[in-house]
PDB file of C-alpha atoms in Angstrom:
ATOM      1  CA  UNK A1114      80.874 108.589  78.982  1.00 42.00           C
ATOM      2  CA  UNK A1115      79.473 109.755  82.325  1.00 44.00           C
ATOM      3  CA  UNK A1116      81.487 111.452  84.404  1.00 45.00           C
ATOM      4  CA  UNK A1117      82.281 109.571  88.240  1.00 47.00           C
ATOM      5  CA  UNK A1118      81.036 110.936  91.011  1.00 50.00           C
ATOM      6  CA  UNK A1119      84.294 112.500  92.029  1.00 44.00           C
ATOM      7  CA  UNK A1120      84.134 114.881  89.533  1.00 45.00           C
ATOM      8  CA  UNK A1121      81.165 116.449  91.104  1.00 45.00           C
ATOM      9  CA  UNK A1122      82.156 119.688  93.318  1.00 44.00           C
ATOM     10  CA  UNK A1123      85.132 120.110  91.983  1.00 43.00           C
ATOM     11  CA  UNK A1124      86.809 123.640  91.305  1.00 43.00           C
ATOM     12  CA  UNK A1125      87.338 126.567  94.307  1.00 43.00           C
ATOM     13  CA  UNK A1126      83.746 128.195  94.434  1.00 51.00           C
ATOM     14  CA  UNK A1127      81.653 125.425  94.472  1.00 62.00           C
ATOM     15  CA  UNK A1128      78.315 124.535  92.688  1.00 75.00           C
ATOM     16  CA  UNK A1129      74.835 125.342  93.447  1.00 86.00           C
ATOM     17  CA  UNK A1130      72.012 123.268  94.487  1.00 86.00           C
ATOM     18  CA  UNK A1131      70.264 123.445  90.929  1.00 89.00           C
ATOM     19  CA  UNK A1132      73.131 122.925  89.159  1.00 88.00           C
ATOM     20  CA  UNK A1133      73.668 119.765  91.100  1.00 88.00           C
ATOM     21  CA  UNK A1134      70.700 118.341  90.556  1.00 88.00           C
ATOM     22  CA  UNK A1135      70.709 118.699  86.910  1.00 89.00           C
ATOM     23  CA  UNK A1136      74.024 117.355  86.957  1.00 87.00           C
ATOM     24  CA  UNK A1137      72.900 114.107  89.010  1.00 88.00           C
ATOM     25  CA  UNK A1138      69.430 114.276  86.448  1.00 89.00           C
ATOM     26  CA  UNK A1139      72.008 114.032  83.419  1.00 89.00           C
ATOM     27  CA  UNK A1140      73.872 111.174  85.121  1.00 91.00           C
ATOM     28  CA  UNK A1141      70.967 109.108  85.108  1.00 89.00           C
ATOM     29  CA  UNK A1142      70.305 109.288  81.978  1.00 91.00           C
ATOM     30  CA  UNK A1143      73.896 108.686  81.064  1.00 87.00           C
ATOM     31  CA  UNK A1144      74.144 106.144  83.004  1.00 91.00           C
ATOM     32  CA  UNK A1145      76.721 103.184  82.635  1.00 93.00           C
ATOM     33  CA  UNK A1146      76.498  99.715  81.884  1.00 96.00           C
ATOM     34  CA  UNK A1147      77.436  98.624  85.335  1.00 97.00           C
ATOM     35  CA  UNK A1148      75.384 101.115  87.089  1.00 96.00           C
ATOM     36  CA  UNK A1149      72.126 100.393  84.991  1.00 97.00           C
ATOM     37  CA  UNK A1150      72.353  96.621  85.827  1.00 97.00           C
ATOM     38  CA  UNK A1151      73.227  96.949  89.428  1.00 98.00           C
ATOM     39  CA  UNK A1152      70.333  99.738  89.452  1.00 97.00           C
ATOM     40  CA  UNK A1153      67.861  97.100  88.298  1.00 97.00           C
ATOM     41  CA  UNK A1154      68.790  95.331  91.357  1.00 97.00           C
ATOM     42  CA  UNK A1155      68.376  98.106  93.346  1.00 97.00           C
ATOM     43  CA  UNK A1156      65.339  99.649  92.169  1.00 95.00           C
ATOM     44  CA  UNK A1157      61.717  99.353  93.490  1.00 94.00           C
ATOM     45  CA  UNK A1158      63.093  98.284  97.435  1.00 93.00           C
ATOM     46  CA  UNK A1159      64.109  94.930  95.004  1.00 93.00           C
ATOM     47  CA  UNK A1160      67.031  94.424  97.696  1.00 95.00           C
ATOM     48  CA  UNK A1161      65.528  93.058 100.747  1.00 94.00           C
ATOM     49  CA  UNK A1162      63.403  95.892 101.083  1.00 94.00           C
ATOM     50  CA  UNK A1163      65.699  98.539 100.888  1.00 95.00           C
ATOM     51  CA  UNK A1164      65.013 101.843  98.942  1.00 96.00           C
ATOM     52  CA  UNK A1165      67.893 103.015  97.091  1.00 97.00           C
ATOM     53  CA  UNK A1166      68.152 106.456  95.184  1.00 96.00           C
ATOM     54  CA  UNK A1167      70.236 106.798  92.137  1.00 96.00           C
ATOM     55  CA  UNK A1168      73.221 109.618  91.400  1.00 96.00           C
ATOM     56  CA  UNK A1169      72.110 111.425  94.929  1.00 95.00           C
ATOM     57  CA  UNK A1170      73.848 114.281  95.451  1.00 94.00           C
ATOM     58  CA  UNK A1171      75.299 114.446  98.611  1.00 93.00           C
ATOM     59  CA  UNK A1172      76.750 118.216 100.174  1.00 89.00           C
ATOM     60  CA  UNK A1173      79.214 118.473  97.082  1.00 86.00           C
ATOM     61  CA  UNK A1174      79.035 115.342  95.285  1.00 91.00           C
ATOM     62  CA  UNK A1175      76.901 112.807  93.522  1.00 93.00           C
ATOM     63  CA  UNK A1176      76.677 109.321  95.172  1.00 95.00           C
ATOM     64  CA  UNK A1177      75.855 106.635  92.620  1.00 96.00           C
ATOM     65  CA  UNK A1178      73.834 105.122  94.923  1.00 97.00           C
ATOM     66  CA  UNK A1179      72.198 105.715  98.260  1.00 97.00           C
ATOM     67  CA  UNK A1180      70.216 104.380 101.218  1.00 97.00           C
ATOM     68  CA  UNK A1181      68.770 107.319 103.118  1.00 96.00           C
ATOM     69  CA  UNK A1182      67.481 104.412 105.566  1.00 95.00           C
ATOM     70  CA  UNK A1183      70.637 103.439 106.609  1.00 96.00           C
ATOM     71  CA  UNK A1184      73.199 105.927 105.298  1.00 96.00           C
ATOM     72  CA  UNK A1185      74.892 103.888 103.216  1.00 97.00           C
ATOM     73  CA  UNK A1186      76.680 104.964 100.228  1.00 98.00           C
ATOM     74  CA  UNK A1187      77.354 102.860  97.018  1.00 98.00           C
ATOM     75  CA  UNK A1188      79.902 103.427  94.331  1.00 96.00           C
ATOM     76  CA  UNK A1189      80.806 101.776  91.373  1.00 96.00           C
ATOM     77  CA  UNK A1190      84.365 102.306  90.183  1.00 91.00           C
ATOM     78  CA  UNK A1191      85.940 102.195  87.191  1.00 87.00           C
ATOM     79  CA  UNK A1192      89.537 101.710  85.986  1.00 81.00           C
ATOM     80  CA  UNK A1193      90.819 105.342  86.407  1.00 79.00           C
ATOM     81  CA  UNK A1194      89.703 106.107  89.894  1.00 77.00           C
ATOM     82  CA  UNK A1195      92.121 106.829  92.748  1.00 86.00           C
ATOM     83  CA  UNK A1196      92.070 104.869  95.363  1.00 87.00           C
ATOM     84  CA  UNK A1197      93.403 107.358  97.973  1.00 91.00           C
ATOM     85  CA  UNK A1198      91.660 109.691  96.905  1.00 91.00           C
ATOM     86  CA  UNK A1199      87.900 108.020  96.606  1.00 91.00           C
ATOM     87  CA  UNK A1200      89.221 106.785 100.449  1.00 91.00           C
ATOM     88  CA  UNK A1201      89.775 110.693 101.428  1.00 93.00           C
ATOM     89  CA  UNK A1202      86.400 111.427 100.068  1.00 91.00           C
ATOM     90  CA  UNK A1203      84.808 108.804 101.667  1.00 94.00           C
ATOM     91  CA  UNK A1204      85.861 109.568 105.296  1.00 95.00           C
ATOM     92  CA  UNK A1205      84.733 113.199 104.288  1.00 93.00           C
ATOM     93  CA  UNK A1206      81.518 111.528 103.835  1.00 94.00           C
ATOM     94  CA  UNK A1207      81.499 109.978 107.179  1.00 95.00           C
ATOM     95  CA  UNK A1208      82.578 112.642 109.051  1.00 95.00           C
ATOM     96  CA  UNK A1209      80.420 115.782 107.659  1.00 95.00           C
ATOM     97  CA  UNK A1210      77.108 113.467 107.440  1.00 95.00           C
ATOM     98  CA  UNK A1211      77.531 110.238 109.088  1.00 94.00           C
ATOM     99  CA  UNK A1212      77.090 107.593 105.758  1.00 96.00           C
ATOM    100  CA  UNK A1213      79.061 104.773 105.237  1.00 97.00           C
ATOM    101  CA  UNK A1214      80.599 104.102 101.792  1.00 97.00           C
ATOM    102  CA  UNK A1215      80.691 101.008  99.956  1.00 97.00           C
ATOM    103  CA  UNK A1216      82.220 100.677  96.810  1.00 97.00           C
ATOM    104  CA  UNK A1217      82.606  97.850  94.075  1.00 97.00           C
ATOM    105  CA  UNK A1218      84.590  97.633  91.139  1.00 95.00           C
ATOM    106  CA  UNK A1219      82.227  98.170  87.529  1.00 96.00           C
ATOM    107  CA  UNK A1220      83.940  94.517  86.640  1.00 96.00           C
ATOM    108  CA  UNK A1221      82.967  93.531  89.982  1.00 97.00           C
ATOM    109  CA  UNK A1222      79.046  94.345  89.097  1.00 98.00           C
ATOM    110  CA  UNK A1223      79.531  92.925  85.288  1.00 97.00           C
ATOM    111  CA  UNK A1224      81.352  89.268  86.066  1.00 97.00           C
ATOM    112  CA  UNK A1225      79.860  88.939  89.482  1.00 98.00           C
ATOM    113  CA  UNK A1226      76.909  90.440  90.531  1.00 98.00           C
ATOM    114  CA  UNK A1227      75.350  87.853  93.099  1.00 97.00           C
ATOM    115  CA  UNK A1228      78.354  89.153  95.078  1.00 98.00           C
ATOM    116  CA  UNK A1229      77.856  92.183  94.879  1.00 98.00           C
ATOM    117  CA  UNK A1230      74.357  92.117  96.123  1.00 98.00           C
ATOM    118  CA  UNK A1231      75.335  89.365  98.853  1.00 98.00           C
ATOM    119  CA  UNK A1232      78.767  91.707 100.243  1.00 98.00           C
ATOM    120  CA  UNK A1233      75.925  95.181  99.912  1.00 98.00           C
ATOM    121  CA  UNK A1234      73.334  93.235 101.744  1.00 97.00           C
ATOM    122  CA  UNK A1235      75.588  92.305 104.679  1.00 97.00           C
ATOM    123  CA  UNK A1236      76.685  95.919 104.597  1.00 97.00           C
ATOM    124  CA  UNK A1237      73.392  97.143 104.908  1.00 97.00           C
ATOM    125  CA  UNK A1238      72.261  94.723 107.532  1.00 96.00           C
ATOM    126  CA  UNK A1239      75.491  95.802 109.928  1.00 95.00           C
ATOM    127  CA  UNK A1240      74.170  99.396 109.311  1.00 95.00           C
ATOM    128  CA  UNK A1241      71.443 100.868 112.545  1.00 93.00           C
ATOM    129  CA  UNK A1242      68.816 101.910 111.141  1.00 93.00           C
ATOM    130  CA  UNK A1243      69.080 106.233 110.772  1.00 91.00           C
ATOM    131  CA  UNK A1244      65.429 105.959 112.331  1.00 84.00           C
ATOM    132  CA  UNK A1245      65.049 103.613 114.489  1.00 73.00           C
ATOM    133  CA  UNK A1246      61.682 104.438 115.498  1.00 63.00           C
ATOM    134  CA  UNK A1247      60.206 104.692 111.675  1.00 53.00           C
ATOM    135  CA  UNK A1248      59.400 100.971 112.406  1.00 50.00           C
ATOM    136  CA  UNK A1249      56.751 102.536 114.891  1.00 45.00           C
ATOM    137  CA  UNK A1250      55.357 104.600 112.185  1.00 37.00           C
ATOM    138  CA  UNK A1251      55.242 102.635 109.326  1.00 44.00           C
ATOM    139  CA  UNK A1252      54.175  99.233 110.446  1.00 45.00           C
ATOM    140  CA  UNK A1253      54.649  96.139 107.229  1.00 49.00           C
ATOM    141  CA  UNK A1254      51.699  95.858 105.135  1.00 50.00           C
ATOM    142  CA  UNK A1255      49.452  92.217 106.079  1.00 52.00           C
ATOM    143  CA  UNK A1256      49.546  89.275 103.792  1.00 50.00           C
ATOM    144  CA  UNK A1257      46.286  88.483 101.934  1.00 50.00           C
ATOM    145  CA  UNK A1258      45.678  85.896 104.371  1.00 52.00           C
ATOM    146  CA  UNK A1259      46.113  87.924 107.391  1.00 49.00           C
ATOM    147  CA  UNK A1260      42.932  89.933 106.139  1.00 48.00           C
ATOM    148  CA  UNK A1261      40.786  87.306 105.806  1.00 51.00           C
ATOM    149  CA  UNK A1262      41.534  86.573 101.792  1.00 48.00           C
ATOM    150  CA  UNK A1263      42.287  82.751 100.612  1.00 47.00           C
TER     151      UNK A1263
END
């Protein structure tokens, strides 16, 4: 069983960078049922364009999922989180960095996943943009036809 994100960072001194990241690296290969299928969703910008990362950690915890382009958190959650709690971390989360959590229940993601994906799209899309002027840098790639191919 993988451990949930709000396990990560726990205990008085803290954890260090490394050991963070090998904790996320573990989690993804550990990863649940839920959070494999909604990650094939995710994966490769498959959700309206937007790149997700996978068990990101975040100051001192792992986010199961994460748009850097809007600063939008995703968790799954299974039957023994706390609600209050998860809702105490998550305003942490907004205050220290400024990302927006969303979370969905792992039965949620397993009996009805076009949901999920329609409720995190409309999150995303009522998210600004974290750089609004990457648009400027990074203009959309042309269609075939647009150069010239048939």
């Amino acid at each position: 069983k993988a451990p949930s994100s709000s396990e990560e960072g726990g205990g008085g001194g803290g954890t260090s960078r490394k050991s963070m990241l090998q904790r996320a690296a573990h989690m993804r290969h550990n990863s649940t049922e839920p959070e494999r299928r909604l990650w094939q969703k995710l994966r490769a910008s498959h959700l309206k364009g937007y790149k997700f990362r996978r068990q990101a950690p975040i100051g001192r915890r792992i986010a199961d999922f994460f748009c850097p382009a809007k600063g939008l958190i995703v968790e799954l959650d299974g039957d023994t989180h706390d609600r209050a709690r998860d809702l105490a971390r998550d305003g942490d989360m907004a205050a220290r960095f400024g990302y927006r959590t969303v979370r969905f229940t792992n039965e949620d993601v397993m009996r009805n996943m076009e949901g999920v994906l329609l409720a995190l799209t409309e999150a995303l899309e009522m998210q600004p943009d974290r750089w609004p002027s990457a648009s400027k840098h990074h203009p959309p790639t042309p269609s075939s036809k647009e150069e010239g191919e048939q």
